[in-house]
Amino acid sequence: MVQEKLEKMIRETQEATHQEKLRQQMMRRRKRRSKSSISNTKFIVMMAMEKCSYDPREDFRESMVEMIVANKIREADELRSLLEYYLSMNPREYRSAILEIFYEVCADLFVRD
C-alpha cells in the first residue's frame, strides 16, 4: 500500500515536470516564431526521449553531432536554439556538461586547423 502510494506520487511528479517542460518549450517556440520572419524560417523537428545512460557525455555528443549534421545547422542562431533546447530539456545537473560538450562539438565541426 505504501509502495503503491509512493509510486503514484513519483509518477505524478514526473508527469507534472514533463508537462511543465512541454509548456515552457511551447512558450519559447511561440516567442521565437513571433521574432522570426516567415521567409527565412527553418523548421527542425526534435523529439526528446528519456534515456538512462552510463556515459551521458558521449550520448550528448553523439546526439548533438547527429542533430547538427542531419539538419545542416550552420548559423549561429540555429546553433543557439539547439543549445537552448538541450539545456531546457535536461536536468540542471547536466548543464555544465552540455555546455562543455556543445563547445567541443562546435569546435570540432566548425573550426578548421
XYZ file of N, CA and C in Angstrom:
339
model
N 0.823 -1.196 0.000
C 0.000 0.000 0.000
C 0.868 1.262 0.000
N 1.844 1.305 0.899
C 2.732 2.463 0.968
C 3.542 2.567 -0.318
N 4.025 1.423 -0.791
C 4.816 1.400 -2.034
C 3.993 1.924 -3.206
N 2.731 1.529 -3.274
C 1.857 1.998 -4.356
C 1.663 3.511 -4.294
N 1.474 4.030 -3.082
C 1.299 5.474 -2.932
C 2.566 6.217 -3.341
N 3.721 5.679 -2.947
C 4.989 6.302 -3.329
C 5.164 6.300 -4.844
N 4.868 5.173 -5.462
C 4.989 5.082 -6.919
C 4.030 6.057 -7.604
N 2.828 6.174 -7.064
C 1.856 7.105 -7.633
C 2.350 8.542 -7.502
N 2.910 8.886 -6.342
C 3.436 10.239 -6.131
C 4.593 10.528 -7.086
N 5.458 9.553 -7.280
C 6.594 9.716 -8.189
C 6.091 9.928 -9.610
N 5.136 9.103 -10.043
C 4.569 9.246 -11.390
C 3.934 10.614 -11.581
N 3.162 11.052 -10.601
C 2.504 12.355 -10.705
C 3.525 13.487 -10.781
N 4.580 13.383 -9.996
C 5.629 14.405 -10.031
C 6.325 14.414 -11.378
N 6.636 13.232 -11.906
C 7.297 13.147 -13.207
C 6.394 13.703 -14.308
N 5.110 13.380 -14.251
C 4.176 13.883 -15.257
C 4.049 15.401 -15.178
N 3.992 15.927 -13.966
C 3.891 17.380 -13.796
C 5.143 18.064 -14.333
N 6.306 17.492 -14.049
C 7.564 18.052 -14.551
C 7.593 18.002 -16.069
N 7.172 16.889 -16.626
C 7.150 16.736 -18.080
C 6.198 17.752 -18.711
N 5.019 17.911 -18.132
C 4.042 18.866 -18.658
C 4.585 20.295 -18.582
N 5.279 20.624 -17.496
C 5.856 21.958 -17.351
C 6.934 22.194 -18.407
N 7.774 21.197 -18.669
C 8.802 21.321 -19.705
C 8.166 21.529 -21.073
N 7.109 20.794 -21.367
C 6.424 20.959 -22.646
C 5.811 22.353 -22.763
N 5.230 22.845 -21.679
C 4.636 24.176 -21.680
C 5.702 25.243 -21.918
N 6.837 25.116 -21.242
C 7.928 26.077 -21.429
C 8.464 26.022 -22.852
N 8.583 24.827 -23.380
C 9.077 24.665 -24.750
C 8.122 25.334 -25.740
N 6.826 25.146 -25.554
C 5.841 25.767 -26.443
C 5.916 27.289 -26.352
N 6.101 27.818 -25.144
C 6.192 29.266 -24.980
C 7.431 29.812 -25.684
N 8.550 29.095 -25.582
C 9.773 29.518 -26.270
C 9.574 29.509 -27.777
N 8.912 28.477 -28.269
C 8.659 28.389 -29.710
C 7.805 29.566 -30.180
N 6.764 29.874 -29.417
C 5.897 30.996 -29.789
C 6.678 32.300 -29.804
N 7.528 32.475 -28.808
C 8.322 33.698 -28.734
C 9.265 33.788 -29.930
N 9.916 32.673 -30.270
C 10.829 32.660 -31.412
C 10.081 32.912 -32.713
N 8.897 32.301 -32.848
C 8.110 32.478 -34.069
C 7.715 33.930 -34.269
N 7.355 34.584 -33.194
C 6.935 35.980 -33.323
C 8.106 36.877 -33.702
N 9.330 36.475 -33.382
C 10.508 37.276 -33.702
C 11.031 37.014 -35.107
N 10.801 35.834 -35.620
C 11.387 35.493 -36.918
C 10.417 35.799 -38.051
N 10.981 36.051 -39.213
C 10.127 36.279 -40.379
C 9.880 34.952 -41.077
N 8.775 34.864 -41.755
C 8.385 33.613 -42.397
C 9.321 33.266 -43.545
N 9.850 34.244 -44.229
C 10.657 33.975 -45.421
C 11.964 33.247 -45.131
N 12.536 33.421 -43.935
C 13.804 32.761 -43.655
C 13.704 31.776 -42.496
N 12.523 31.255 -42.259
C 12.318 30.319 -41.167
C 12.717 28.915 -41.585
N 13.473 28.263 -40.716
C 13.882 26.886 -40.944
C 13.254 26.054 -39.835
N 12.537 25.018 -40.205
C 11.879 24.175 -39.226
C 12.697 22.917 -38.991
N 12.955 22.644 -37.738
C 13.673 21.437 -37.355
C 12.816 20.726 -36.320
N 12.540 19.471 -36.558
C 11.736 18.694 -35.632
C 12.673 17.901 -34.735
N 12.518 18.110 -33.438
C 13.332 17.384 -32.466
C 12.397 16.690 -31.496
N 12.770 15.502 -31.106
C 11.957 14.757 -30.168
C 12.821 14.384 -28.968
N 12.374 14.770 -27.795
C 13.101 14.430 -26.576
C 12.722 13.023 -26.148
N 13.724 12.285 -25.708
C 13.493 10.928 -25.226
C 14.164 10.781 -23.873
N 13.463 10.162 -22.940
C 14.074 9.890 -21.653
C 15.016 8.714 -21.833
N 16.221 8.844 -21.296
C 17.221 7.817 -21.533
C 18.098 7.666 -20.302
N 18.347 6.438 -19.912
C 19.316 6.159 -18.854
C 20.635 5.858 -19.542
N 21.718 6.405 -19.000
C 22.988 6.273 -19.693
C 24.125 6.050 -18.711
N 25.077 5.224 -19.131
C 26.300 5.038 -18.359
C 27.330 6.095 -18.739
N 27.157 6.716 -19.895
C 28.079 7.750 -20.370
C 27.277 8.888 -21.007
N 26.629 9.720 -20.181
C 25.783 10.781 -20.733
C 26.553 11.778 -21.589
N 27.816 12.040 -21.261
C 28.606 12.988 -22.058
C 28.719 12.501 -23.498
N 29.021 11.233 -23.670
C 29.157 10.688 -25.024
C 27.800 10.658 -25.732
N 26.750 10.357 -24.992
C 25.409 10.362 -25.593
C 25.012 11.763 -26.046
N 25.299 12.770 -25.215
C 25.029 14.154 -25.625
C 25.833 14.498 -26.874
N 27.101 14.124 -26.881
C 27.972 14.432 -28.021
C 27.412 13.819 -29.309
N 27.085 12.534 -29.262
C 26.549 11.857 -30.450
C 25.248 12.513 -30.913
N 24.392 12.838 -29.961
C 23.108 13.448 -30.291
C 23.298 14.822 -30.930
N 24.182 15.624 -30.365
C 24.424 16.969 -30.906
C 24.998 16.912 -32.315
N 25.989 16.056 -32.516
C 26.588 15.925 -33.849
C 25.528 15.469 -34.842
N 24.734 14.496 -34.447
C 23.681 13.988 -35.330
C 22.693 15.094 -35.705
N 22.266 15.897 -34.725
C 21.313 16.974 -34.993
C 21.915 18.034 -35.918
N 23.156 18.415 -35.671
C 23.797 19.461 -36.475
C 23.999 18.994 -37.910
N 24.489 17.775 -38.066
C 24.769 17.256 -39.412
C 23.471 16.961 -40.163
N 22.549 16.268 -39.525
C 21.309 15.873 -40.200
C 20.471 17.079 -40.623
N 20.480 18.131 -39.816
C 19.660 19.309 -40.111
C 20.450 20.436 -40.770
N 21.701 20.145 -41.092
C 22.572 21.129 -41.765
C 22.559 22.470 -41.035
N 22.726 22.395 -39.732
C 22.735 23.603 -38.910
C 24.105 24.259 -39.037
N 24.115 25.533 -39.447
C 25.371 26.263 -39.645
C 25.336 27.659 -39.032
N 24.153 28.239 -38.951
C 24.017 29.618 -38.482
C 24.072 29.690 -36.954
N 24.611 30.796 -36.455
C 24.766 30.978 -35.008
C 23.429 30.912 -34.273
N 22.389 31.517 -34.841
C 21.095 31.499 -34.156
C 20.500 30.095 -34.106
N 20.747 29.296 -35.139
C 20.270 27.909 -35.136
C 21.032 27.088 -34.095
N 22.338 27.302 -34.014
C 23.146 26.599 -33.010
C 22.719 27.011 -31.603
N 22.456 28.292 -31.421
C 21.999 28.788 -30.121
C 20.667 28.144 -29.747
N 19.768 28.027 -30.703
C 18.470 27.391 -30.436
C 18.646 25.927 -30.054
N 19.560 25.258 -30.735
C 19.825 23.853 -30.409
C 20.368 23.734 -28.988
N 21.315 24.595 -28.637
C 21.868 24.577 -27.282
C 20.775 24.851 -26.252
N 19.933 25.832 -26.502
C 18.836 26.150 -25.583
C 17.893 24.964 -25.425
N 17.681 24.248 -26.517
C 16.827 23.062 -26.466
C 17.428 22.012 -25.525
N 18.720 21.728 -25.703
C 19.371 20.741 -24.836
C 19.335 21.178 -23.375
N 19.577 22.446 -23.123
C 19.570 22.940 -21.745
C 18.175 22.876 -21.136
N 17.158 23.186 -21.918
C 15.798 23.208 -21.377
C 15.219 21.812 -21.166
N 15.676 20.848 -21.952
C 15.076 19.517 -21.885
C 15.829 18.545 -20.981
N 16.900 19.004 -20.351
C 17.685 18.128 -19.486
C 17.797 18.729 -18.092
N 18.005 17.869 -17.085
C 18.115 18.367 -15.705
C 19.280 19.346 -15.547
N 19.144 20.250 -14.583
C 20.180 21.256 -14.318
C 21.543 20.622 -14.053
N 21.567 19.456 -13.465
C 22.843 18.818 -13.122
C 23.700 18.527 -14.353
N 23.101 18.517 -15.536
C 23.852 18.250 -16.764
C 24.253 19.521 -17.511
N 23.884 20.682 -16.999
C 24.133 21.931 -17.736
C 25.602 22.155 -18.064
N 26.472 21.999 -17.079
C 27.892 22.264 -17.355
C 28.427 21.275 -18.380
N 28.018 20.022 -18.283
C 28.466 19.018 -19.258
C 27.939 19.358 -20.649
N 26.688 19.766 -20.742
C 26.099 20.116 -22.042
C 26.846 21.295 -22.659
N 27.127 22.314 -21.850
C 27.850 23.484 -22.362
C 29.248 23.111 -22.847
N 29.961 22.294 -22.066
C 31.309 21.869 -22.460
C 31.273 21.058 -23.754
N 30.366 20.110 -23.806
C 30.281 19.234 -24.977
C 29.850 20.025 -26.206
N 28.913 20.942 -26.037
C 28.470 21.763 -27.166
C 29.642 22.569 -27.725
N 30.439 23.140 -26.844
C 31.622 23.892 -27.275
C 32.574 22.979 -28.058
N 32.830 21.787 -27.510
C 33.739 20.842 -28.174
C 33.208 20.427 -29.545
N 31.922 20.127 -29.620
C 31.317 19.701 -30.888
C 31.412 20.818 -31.924
N 31.075 22.037 -31.517
C 31.151 23.168 -32.459
C 32.588 23.414 -32.895
N 33.519 23.305 -31.968
C 34.929 23.489 -32.325
C 35.364 22.413 -33.316
N 34.969 21.179 -33.078
C 35.340 20.075 -33.979
C 34.714 20.237 -35.361
N 33.459 20.678 -35.414
C 32.754 20.757 -36.690
C 33.029 22.035 -37.481
N 33.270 23.144 -36.792
C 33.319 24.425 -37.494
C 34.675 25.127 -37.492
N 35.565 24.757 -36.593
C 36.877 25.399 -36.550
C 37.863 24.503 -37.278
N 38.438 25.039 -38.314
C 39.387 24.250 -39.106
C 40.805 24.633 -38.710
N 41.668 23.623 -38.610
C 43.085 23.870 -38.264
C 43.862 24.360 -39.449
